[in-house]
C-alpha positions as a printed Julia matrix, in Angstrom:
321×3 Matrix{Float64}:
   0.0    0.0     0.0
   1.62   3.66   -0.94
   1.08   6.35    1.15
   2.41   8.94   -0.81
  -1.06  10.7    -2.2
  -1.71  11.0     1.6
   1.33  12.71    2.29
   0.62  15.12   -0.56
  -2.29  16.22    0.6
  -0.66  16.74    4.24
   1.94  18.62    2.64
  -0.08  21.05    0.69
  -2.41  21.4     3.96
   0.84  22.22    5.85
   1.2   24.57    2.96
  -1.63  26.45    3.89
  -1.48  26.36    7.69
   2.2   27.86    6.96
   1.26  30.79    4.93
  -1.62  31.67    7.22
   1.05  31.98   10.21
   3.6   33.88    8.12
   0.55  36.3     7.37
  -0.98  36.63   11.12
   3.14  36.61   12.57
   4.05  39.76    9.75
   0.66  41.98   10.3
  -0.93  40.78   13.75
  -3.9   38.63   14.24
  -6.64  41.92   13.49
  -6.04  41.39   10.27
  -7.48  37.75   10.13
 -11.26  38.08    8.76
 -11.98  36.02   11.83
 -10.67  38.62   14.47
 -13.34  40.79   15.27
 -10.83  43.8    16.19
 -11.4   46.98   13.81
  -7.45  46.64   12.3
  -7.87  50.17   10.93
  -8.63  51.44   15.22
  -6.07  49.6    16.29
  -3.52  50.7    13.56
  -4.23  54.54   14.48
  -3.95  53.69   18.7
  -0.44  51.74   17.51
   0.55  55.13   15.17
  -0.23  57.43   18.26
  -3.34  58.89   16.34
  -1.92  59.5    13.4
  -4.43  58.8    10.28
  -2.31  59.85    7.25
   0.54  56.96    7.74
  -2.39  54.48    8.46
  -4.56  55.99    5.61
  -1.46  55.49    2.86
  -0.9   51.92    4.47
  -4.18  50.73    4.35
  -4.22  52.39    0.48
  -1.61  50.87   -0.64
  -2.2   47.38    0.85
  -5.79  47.34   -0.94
  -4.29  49.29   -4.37
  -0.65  47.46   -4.64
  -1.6   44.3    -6.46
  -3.61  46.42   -9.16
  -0.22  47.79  -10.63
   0.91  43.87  -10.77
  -0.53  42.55  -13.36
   1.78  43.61  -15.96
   3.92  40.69  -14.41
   3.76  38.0   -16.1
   1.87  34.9   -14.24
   0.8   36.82  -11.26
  -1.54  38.26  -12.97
  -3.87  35.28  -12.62
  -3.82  36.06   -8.7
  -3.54  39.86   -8.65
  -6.91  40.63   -9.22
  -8.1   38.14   -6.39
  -5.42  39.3    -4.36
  -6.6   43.21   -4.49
 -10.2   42.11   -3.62
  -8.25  39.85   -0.41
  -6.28  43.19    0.24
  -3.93  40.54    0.9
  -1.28  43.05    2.99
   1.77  41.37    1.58
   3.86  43.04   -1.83
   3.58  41.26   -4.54
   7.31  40.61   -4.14
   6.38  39.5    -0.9
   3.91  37.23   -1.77
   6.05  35.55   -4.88
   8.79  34.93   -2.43
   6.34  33.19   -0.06
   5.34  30.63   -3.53
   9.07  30.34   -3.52
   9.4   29.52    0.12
   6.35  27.37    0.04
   8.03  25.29   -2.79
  11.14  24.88   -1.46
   9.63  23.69    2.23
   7.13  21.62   -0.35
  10.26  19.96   -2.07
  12.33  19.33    1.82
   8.89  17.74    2.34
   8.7   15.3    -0.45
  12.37  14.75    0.15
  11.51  12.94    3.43
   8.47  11.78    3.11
   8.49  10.13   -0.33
  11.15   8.6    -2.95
   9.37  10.05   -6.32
  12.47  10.71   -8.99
  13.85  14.77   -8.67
  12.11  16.29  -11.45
   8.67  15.07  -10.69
   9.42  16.24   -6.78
  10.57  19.52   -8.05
   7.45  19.99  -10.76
   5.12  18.92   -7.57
   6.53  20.99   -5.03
   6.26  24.2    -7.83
   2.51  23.29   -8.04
   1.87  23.09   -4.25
   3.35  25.73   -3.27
   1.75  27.85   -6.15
  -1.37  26.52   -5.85
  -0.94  26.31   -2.61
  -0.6   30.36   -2.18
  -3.68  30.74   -4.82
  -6.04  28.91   -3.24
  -5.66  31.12    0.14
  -5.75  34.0    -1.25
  -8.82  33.35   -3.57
 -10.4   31.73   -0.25
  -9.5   34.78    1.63
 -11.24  37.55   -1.23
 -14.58  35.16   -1.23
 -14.71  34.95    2.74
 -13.91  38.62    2.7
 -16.14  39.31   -0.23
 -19.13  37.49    1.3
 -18.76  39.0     4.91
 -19.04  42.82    3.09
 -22.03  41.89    1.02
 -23.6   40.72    4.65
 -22.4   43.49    6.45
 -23.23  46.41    3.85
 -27.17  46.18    4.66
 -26.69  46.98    8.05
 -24.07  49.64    7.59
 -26.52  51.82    4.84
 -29.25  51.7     7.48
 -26.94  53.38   10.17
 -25.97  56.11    8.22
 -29.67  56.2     7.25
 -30.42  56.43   11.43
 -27.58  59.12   11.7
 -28.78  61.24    8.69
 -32.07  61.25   10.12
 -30.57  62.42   13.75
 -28.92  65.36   11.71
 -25.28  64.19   11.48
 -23.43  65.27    7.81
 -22.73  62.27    5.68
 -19.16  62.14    6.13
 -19.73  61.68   10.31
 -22.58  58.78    9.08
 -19.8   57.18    7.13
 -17.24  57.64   10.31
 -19.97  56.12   12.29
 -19.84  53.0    10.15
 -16.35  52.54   10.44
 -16.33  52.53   14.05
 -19.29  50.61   14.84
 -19.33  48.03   12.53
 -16.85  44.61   12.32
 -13.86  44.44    9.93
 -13.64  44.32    7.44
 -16.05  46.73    5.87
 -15.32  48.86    9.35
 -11.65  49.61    8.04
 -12.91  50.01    4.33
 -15.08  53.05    5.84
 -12.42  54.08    7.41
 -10.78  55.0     4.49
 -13.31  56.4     2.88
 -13.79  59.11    5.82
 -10.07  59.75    6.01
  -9.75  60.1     2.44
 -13.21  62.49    2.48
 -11.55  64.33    5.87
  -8.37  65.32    3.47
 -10.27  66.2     0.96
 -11.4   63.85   -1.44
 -15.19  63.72   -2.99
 -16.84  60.78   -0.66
 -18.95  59.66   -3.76
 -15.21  59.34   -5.82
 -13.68  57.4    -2.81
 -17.08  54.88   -2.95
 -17.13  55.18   -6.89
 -13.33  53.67   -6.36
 -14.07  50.92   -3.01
 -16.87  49.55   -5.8
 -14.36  48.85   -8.58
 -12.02  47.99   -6.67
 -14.41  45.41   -5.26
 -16.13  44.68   -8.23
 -19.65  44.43   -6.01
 -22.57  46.05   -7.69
 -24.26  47.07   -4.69
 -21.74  49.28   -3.62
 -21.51  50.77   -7.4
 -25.82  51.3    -6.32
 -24.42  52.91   -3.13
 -21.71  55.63   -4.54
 -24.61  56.61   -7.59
 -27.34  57.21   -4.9
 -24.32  59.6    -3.36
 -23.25  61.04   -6.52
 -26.64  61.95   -7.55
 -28.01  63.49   -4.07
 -24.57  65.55   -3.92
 -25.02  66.95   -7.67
 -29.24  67.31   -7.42
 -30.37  67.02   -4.05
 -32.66  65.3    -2.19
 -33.73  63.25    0.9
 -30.06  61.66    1.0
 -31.55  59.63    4.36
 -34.7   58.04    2.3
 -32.89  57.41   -0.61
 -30.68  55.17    1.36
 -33.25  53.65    3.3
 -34.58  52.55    0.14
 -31.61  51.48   -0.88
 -30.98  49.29    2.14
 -34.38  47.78    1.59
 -32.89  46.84   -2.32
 -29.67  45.69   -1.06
 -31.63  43.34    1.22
 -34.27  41.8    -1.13
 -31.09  41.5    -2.96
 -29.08  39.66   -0.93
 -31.67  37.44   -0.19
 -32.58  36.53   -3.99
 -28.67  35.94   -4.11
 -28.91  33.19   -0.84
 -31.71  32.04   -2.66
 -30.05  31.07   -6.1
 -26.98  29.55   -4.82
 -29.29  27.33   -2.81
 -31.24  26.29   -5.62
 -27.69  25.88   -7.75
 -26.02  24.11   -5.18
 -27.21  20.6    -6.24
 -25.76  21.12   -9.77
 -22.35  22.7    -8.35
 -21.54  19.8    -5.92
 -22.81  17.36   -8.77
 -20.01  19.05  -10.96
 -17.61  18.78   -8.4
 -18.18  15.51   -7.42
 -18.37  13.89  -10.91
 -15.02  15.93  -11.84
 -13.62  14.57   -8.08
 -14.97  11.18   -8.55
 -12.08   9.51  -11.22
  -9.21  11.27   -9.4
 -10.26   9.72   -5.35
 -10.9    6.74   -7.71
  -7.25   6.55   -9.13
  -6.21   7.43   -5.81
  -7.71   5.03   -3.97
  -7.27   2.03   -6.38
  -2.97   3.36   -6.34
  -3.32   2.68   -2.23
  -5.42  -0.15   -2.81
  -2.88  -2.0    -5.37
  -0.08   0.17   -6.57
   0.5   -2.47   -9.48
  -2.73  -1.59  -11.24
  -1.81  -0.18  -13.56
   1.43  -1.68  -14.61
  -0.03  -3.72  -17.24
  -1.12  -0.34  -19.27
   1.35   2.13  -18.42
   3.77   1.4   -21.11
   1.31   1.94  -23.67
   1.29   4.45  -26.19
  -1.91   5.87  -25.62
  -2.16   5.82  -21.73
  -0.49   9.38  -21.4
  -2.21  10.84  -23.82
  -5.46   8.94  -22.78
  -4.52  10.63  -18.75
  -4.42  14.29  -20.44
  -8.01  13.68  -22.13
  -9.19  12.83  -19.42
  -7.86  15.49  -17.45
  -9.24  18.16  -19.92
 -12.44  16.58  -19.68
 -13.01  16.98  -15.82
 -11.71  20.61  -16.05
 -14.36  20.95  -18.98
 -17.02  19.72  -17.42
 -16.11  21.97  -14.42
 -16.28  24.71  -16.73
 -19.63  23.9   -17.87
 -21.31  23.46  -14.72
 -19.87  26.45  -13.48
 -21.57  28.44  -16.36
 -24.57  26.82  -16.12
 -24.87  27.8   -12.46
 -23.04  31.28  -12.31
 -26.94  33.43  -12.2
 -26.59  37.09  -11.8
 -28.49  38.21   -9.35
């Protein structure tokens, strides 16, 4: 029996344990999505107050992987990455693939006796894929907690329009009294507003950057009360009411879709546990076919296949809402 598949999937868990340390050990545990410290508060009480070095910080950690994606490769993560606002460089975060292959490789080295080139070409891919997978994991948790959270924060800047606070204190409120991390995205937004920016610019530029349309709803209702006036309060409770009904046609969807996504994944997962298993189960399987012509070529069809059909069922399912 070969334990070697086993030990590649501890190794590229490892992976991912590692690179979740090296991020909590280099910027502090507030910046985990789970912490429910406001990173942006505690930056300014660590800064002595000071909100211009913690505004350009938290700007460039959320804008640096834009101006990446002229490099070639990274590209494919950058724009996953600035959604994350994964704090590391994107110098930073190559060297951590390269770190993460090389402990990858010591790992294989030990732990299994597959020939040199095939350890190097696996420990490439886990620590690569390794690195991708948390940081597009990270920008849909993240992602998913702001579309939750953004409901709530329109209504209490509705509640502190309607007490007669200005809309740049409504949007300070937000980033004080809600959770990360739409609290430190707020936070921006009123430090960049309190030096002088236009507030529906700075939420014009959080919805790009973002790519979420309800925010894109949020900085037109803005732009359009600041250039023509209005009940800026109603128009956002209405709003609010929108963003809900939308949310909840969104929850909706992806529970009716569900059954055809996991049926994707499962009939793409299915041949690979499959070969796995029957490699554990009898490791001489497949010795009979190995040396024919056709069984590599035969492995890539099949390969294509399963990432085809993932393909499909991901189109089939992907509703905009």
């Amino acid at each position: 029996m070969s334990a070697e598949p086993i030990i590649y999937g501890l190794i590229f868990i490892g992976v991912l344990v590692l690179v979740e340390g090296i991020y909590l050990v280099a910027f502090g545990k507030s910046i985990s999505l789970n912490s429910r410290v406001n990173r942006r508060m505690e930056m300014l009480n660590k800064a002595g107050g000071r909100r211009e070095e913690v505004l350009d910080q938290l700007r460039k950690e959320m804008q640096q992987h834009m101006g990446a994606r002229s490099i070639p490769l990274y590209s494919l993560l950058a724009d996953r990455a600035q959604k994350a606002a994964i704090a590391f460089t994107p110098k930073q975060l190559m060297l951590v693939m390269a770190g993460l292959s090389v402990a990858a490789f010591v790992g294989l080295s030990v732990g299994t006796a597959t020939e040199p080139p095939v350890r190097i070409l696996l420990s490439v891919g886990i620590g690569v894929g390794g690195v991708f997978f948390w940081v597009s994991s990270k920008a849909s948790k993240r992602l998913a907690m702001i579309e939750e959270q953004l409901p709530d924060a329109v209504e209490l800047m509705v509640r502190s329009l309607k007490v007669g606070h200005p809309f740049s204190s409504a949007i300070q409120i937000v980033a004080k009294e809600v959770q990360d991390p739409l609290a430190s995205e707020f936070g921006v937004i009123a430090d960049e507003s309190a030096f002088g920016r236009d507030v529906g610019e700075a939420l014009k530029g959080m919805a790009e950057r973002l790519d979420m349309q309800d925010l894109r709803f949020l900085s037109v209702a803005v732009t359009i009360q600041q250039q023509s006036g209005g009940n800026l309060a109603e128009i956002l409770a209405g709003l609010a009411k929108v963003i809900r009904a939308r949310f909840r046609l969104f929850r909706r969807v992806k529970a009716i879709t569900a059954e055809a996504k996991w049926s994707g994944k499962f009939l793409s997962a299915f041949p690979l546990v499959a070969l796995v298993v029957i490699n554990i189960g009898d490791p001489h399987y497949y010795d009979e076919v190995r040396d024919h012509p056709y069984f590599i070529p035969a492995c890539f069809v099949v390969g294509i296949f399963l990432a085809v059909n993932l393909f499909v069922m991901r189109m089939l399912t992907n509703i905009k809402v």
